[in-house]
Short mmCIF file of C-alpha atoms and ligand atoms in Angstrom, two decimals:
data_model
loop_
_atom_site.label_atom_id
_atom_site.label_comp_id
_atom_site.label_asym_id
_atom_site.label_seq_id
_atom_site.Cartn_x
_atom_site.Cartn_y
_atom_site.Cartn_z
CA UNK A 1 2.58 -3.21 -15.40
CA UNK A 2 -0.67 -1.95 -15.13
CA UNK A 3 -2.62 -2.36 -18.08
CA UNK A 4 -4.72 -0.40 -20.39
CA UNK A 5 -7.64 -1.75 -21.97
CA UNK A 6 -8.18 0.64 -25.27
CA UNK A 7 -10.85 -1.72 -26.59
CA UNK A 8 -12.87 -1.94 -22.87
CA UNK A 9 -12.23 1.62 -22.07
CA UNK A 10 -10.64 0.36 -19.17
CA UNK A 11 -7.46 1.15 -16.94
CA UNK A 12 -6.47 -1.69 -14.12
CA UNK A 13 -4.13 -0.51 -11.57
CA UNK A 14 -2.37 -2.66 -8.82
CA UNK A 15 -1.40 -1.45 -5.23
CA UNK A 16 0.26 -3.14 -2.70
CA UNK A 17 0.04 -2.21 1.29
CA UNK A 18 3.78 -3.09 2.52
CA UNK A 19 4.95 -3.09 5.52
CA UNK A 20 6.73 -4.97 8.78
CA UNK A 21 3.83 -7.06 10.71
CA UNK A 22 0.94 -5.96 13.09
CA UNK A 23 1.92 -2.31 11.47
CA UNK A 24 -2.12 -2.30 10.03
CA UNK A 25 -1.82 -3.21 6.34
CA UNK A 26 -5.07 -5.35 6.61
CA UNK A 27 -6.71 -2.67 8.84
CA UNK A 28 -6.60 -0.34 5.96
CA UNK A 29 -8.13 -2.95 3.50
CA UNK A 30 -10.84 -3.55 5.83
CA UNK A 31 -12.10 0.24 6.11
CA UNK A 32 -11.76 0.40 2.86
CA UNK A 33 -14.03 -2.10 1.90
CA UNK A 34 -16.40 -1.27 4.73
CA UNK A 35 -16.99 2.18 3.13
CA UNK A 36 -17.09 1.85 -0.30
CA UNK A 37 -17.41 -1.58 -1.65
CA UNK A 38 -21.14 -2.72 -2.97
CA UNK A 39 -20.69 -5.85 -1.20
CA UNK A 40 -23.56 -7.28 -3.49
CA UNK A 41 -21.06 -7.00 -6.33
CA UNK A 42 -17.49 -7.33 -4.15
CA UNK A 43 -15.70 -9.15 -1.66
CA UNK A 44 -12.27 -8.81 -0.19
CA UNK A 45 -10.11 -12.08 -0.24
CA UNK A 46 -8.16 -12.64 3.01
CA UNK A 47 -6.37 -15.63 3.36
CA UNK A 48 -5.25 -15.12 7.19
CA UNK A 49 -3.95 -17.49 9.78
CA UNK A 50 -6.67 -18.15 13.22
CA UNK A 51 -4.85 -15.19 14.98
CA UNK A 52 -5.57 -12.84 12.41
CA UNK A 53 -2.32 -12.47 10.68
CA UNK A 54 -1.55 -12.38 7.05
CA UNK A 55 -0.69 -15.86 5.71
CA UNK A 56 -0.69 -14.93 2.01
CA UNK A 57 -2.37 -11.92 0.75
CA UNK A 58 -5.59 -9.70 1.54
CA UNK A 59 -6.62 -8.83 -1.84
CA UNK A 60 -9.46 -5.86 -2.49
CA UNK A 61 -10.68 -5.09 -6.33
CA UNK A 62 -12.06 -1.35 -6.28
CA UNK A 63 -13.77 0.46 -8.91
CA UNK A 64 -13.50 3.80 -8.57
CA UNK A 65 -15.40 5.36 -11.51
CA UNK A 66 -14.36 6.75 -14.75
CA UNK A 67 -11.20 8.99 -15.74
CA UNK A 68 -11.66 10.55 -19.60
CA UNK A 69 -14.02 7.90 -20.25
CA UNK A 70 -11.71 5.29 -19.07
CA UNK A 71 -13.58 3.04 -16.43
CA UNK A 72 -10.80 2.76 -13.46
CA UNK A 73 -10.10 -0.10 -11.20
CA UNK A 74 -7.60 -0.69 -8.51
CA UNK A 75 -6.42 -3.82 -7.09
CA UNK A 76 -5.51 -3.31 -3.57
CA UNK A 77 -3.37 -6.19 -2.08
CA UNK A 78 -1.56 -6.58 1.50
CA UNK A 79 1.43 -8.79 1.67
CA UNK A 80 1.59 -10.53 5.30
CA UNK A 81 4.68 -8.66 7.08
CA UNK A 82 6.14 -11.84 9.21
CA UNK A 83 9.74 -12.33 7.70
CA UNK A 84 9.48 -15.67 7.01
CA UNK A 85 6.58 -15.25 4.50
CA UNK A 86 9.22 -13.18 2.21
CA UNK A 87 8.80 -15.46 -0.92
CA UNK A 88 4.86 -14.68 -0.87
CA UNK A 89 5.93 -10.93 -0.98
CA UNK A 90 7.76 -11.19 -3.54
CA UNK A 91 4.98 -12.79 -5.57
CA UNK A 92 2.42 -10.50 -4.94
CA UNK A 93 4.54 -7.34 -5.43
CA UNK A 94 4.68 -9.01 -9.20
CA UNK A 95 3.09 -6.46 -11.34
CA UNK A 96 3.08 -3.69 -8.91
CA UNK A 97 2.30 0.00 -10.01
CA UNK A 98 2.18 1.66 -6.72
CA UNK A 99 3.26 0.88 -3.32
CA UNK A 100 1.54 2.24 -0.05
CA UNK A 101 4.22 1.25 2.97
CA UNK A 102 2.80 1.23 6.21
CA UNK A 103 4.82 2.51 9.07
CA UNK A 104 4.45 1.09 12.61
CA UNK A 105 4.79 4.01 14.73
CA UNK A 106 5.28 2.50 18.20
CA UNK A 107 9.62 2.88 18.76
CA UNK A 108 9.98 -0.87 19.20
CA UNK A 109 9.21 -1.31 15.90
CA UNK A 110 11.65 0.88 13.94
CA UNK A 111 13.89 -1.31 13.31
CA UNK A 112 10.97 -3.69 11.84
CA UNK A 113 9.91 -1.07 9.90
CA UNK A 114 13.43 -0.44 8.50
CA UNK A 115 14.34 -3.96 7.71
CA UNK A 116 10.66 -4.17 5.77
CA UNK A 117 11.82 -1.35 3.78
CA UNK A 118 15.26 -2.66 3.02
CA UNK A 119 13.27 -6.24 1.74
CA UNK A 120 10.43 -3.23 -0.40
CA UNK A 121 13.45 -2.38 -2.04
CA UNK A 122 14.99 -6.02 -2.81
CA UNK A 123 12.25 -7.29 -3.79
CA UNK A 124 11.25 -4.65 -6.20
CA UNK A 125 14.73 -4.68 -7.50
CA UNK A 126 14.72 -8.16 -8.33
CA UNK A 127 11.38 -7.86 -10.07
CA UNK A 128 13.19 -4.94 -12.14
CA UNK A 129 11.31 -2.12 -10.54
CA UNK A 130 13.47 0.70 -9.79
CA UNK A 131 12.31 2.23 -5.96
CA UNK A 132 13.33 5.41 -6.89
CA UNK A 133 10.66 5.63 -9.70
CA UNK A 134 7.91 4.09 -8.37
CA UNK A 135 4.71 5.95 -7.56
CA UNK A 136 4.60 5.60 -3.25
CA UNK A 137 3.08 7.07 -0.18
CA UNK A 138 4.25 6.36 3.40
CA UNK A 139 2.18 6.13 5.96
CA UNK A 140 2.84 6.13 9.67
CA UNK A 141 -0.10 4.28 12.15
CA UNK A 142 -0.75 3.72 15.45
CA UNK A 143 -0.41 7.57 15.88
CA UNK A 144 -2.84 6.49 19.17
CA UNK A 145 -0.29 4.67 20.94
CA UNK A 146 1.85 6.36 24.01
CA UNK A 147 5.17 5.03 22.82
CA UNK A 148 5.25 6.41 19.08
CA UNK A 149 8.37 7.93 17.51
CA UNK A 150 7.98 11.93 16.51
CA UNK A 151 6.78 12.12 13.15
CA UNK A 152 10.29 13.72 12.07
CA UNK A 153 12.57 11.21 13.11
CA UNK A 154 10.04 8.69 11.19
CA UNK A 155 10.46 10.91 8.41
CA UNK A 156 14.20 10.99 8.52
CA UNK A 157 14.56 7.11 8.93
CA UNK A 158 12.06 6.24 6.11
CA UNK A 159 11.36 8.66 3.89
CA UNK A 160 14.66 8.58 1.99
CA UNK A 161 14.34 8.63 -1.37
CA UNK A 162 16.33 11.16 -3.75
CA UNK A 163 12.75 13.34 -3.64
CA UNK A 164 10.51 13.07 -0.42
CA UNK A 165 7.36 11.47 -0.92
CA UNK A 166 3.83 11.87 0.48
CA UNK A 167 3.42 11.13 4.13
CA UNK A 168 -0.23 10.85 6.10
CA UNK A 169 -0.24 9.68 9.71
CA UNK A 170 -3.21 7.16 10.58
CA UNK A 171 -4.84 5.11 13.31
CA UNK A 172 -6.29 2.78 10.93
CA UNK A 173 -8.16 1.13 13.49
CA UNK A 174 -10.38 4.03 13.74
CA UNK A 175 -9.98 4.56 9.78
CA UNK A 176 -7.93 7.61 10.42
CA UNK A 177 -5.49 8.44 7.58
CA UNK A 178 -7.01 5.46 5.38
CA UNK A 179 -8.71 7.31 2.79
CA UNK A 180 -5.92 9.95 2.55
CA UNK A 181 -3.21 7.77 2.15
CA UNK A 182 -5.30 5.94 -0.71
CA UNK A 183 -6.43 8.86 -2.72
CA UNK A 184 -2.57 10.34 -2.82
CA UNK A 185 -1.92 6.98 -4.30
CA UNK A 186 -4.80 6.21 -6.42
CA UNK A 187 -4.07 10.24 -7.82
CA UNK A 188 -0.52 9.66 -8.31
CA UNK A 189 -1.35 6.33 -10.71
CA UNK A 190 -4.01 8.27 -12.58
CA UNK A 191 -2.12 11.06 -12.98
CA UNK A 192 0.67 8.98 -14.23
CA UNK A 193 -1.88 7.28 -16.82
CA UNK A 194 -3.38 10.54 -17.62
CA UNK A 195 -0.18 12.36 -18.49
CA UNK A 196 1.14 9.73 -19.84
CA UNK A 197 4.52 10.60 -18.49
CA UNK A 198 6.74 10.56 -15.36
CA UNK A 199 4.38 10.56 -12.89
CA UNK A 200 4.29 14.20 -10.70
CA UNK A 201 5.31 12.60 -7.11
CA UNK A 202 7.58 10.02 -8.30
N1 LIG B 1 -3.73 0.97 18.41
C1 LIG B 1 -3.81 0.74 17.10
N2 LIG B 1 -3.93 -0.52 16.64
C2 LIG B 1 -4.01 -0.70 15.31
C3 LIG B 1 -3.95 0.37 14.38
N3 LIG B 1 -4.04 -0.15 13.13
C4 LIG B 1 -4.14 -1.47 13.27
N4 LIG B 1 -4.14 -1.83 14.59
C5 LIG B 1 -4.21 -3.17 15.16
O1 LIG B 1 -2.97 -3.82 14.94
C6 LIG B 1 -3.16 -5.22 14.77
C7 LIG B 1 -2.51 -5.69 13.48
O2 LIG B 1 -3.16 -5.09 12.38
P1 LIG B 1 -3.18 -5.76 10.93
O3 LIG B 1 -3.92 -4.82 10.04
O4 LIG B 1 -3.64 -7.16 11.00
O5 LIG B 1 -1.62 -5.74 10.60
P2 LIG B 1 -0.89 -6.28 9.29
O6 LIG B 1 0.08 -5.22 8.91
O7 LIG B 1 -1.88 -6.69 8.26
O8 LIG B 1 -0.11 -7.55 9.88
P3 LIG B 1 0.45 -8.85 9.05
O9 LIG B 1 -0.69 -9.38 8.27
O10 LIG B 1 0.95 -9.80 10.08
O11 LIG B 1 1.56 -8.34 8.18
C8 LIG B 1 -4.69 -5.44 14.81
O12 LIG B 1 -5.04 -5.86 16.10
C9 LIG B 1 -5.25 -4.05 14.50
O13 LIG B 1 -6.53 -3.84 15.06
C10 LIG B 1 -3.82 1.70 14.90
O14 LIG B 1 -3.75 2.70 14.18
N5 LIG B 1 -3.74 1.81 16.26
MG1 LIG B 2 -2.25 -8.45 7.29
#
């Protein structure tokens, strides 16, 4: 749904930061606009509850220069993980064109992270989106925590889909991973726009 602008020059691209709660989707928003944002021009919208959690969205435009003459920005949005909140995810996943899911590493939480993958997937089906086609990069956090699961087993349990699909590990907190996991994204989309095509990693 992203949307070319022949007459501006202009391609605008949204991403959305999924993911079960606590796993760090706001934590990678955050370094992200702390390194690159021109906060004179900028801001990042976060709409959070007094502890910190996401009550609607954290939302993050970023400009990231020009592509064949085509001036390039990406929307970055986090949905808030809590399962109650599901009918805000589904609204900001609206208009999607590439999905980053955030992993929570520590063991307790794999079956968080499974059941926030199950609800990616319903919710993108319902907006028509088909998983399997979608341009996405996992990404595992908390990689500084004792009690994480091995990287393989996180691997096996989430990244299932008929072709594997880029995987960075990350301790977002100390902005570890961040910029990886957006590039591979932010590539995939432009590469997507640029070939006009299936995109390469989809
Ligand atoms: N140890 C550790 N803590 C992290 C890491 N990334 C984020 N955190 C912490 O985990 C907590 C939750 O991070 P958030 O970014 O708010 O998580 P979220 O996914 O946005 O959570 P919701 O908005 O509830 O869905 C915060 O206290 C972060 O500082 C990490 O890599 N390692
Ligand atoms: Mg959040």
């Amino acid at each position: 749904m992203s949307f070319i602008n022949f007459a501006a020059r202009e391609i605008n691209c949204k991403i959305v930061y999924y993911g079960a709660g606590l796993g760090g989707k706001t934590t990678n928003l955050q370094h992200i606009f702390d390194k690159t944002v021109d906060k004179q021009k900028s801001k990042m919208i976060s709409l959070a509850t007094e502890t910190d959690r996401t009550l609607f969205f954290d939302f993050l435009p970023l400009d990231l220069g020009t592509v064949r003459g085509f001036r390039t920005r990406f929307h970055l949005y986090t949905v808030p993980g809590q399962v109650f909140y599901d009918a805000s995810r589904k609204l900001i996943l609206r208009g999607v064109d590439g999905v980053v899911f955030v992993a929570d590493s520590q063991e307790e939480r794999m079956d968080a992270n499974i059941e926030a993958l199950e609800n990616l997937q319903e919710n993108l089906k319902e907006h028509g989106y088909d998983f399997k086609k979608i341009p996405y990069v996992l990404q595992f956090n908390k990689r500084d925590l004792p009690n994480i699961a091995p990287m393989e087993y996180m691997e096996f349990l989430l990244n299932n889909r008929d072709v594997q699909v880029p995987s960075f590990s990350s301790t977002a907190h100390k902005c570890e991973g961040v910029f990886e996991t957006l590039n591979m994204i932010t590539r995939m989309l432009l590469h997507k726009f640029v070939s006009q095509g299936t995109p390469q990693y989809a």
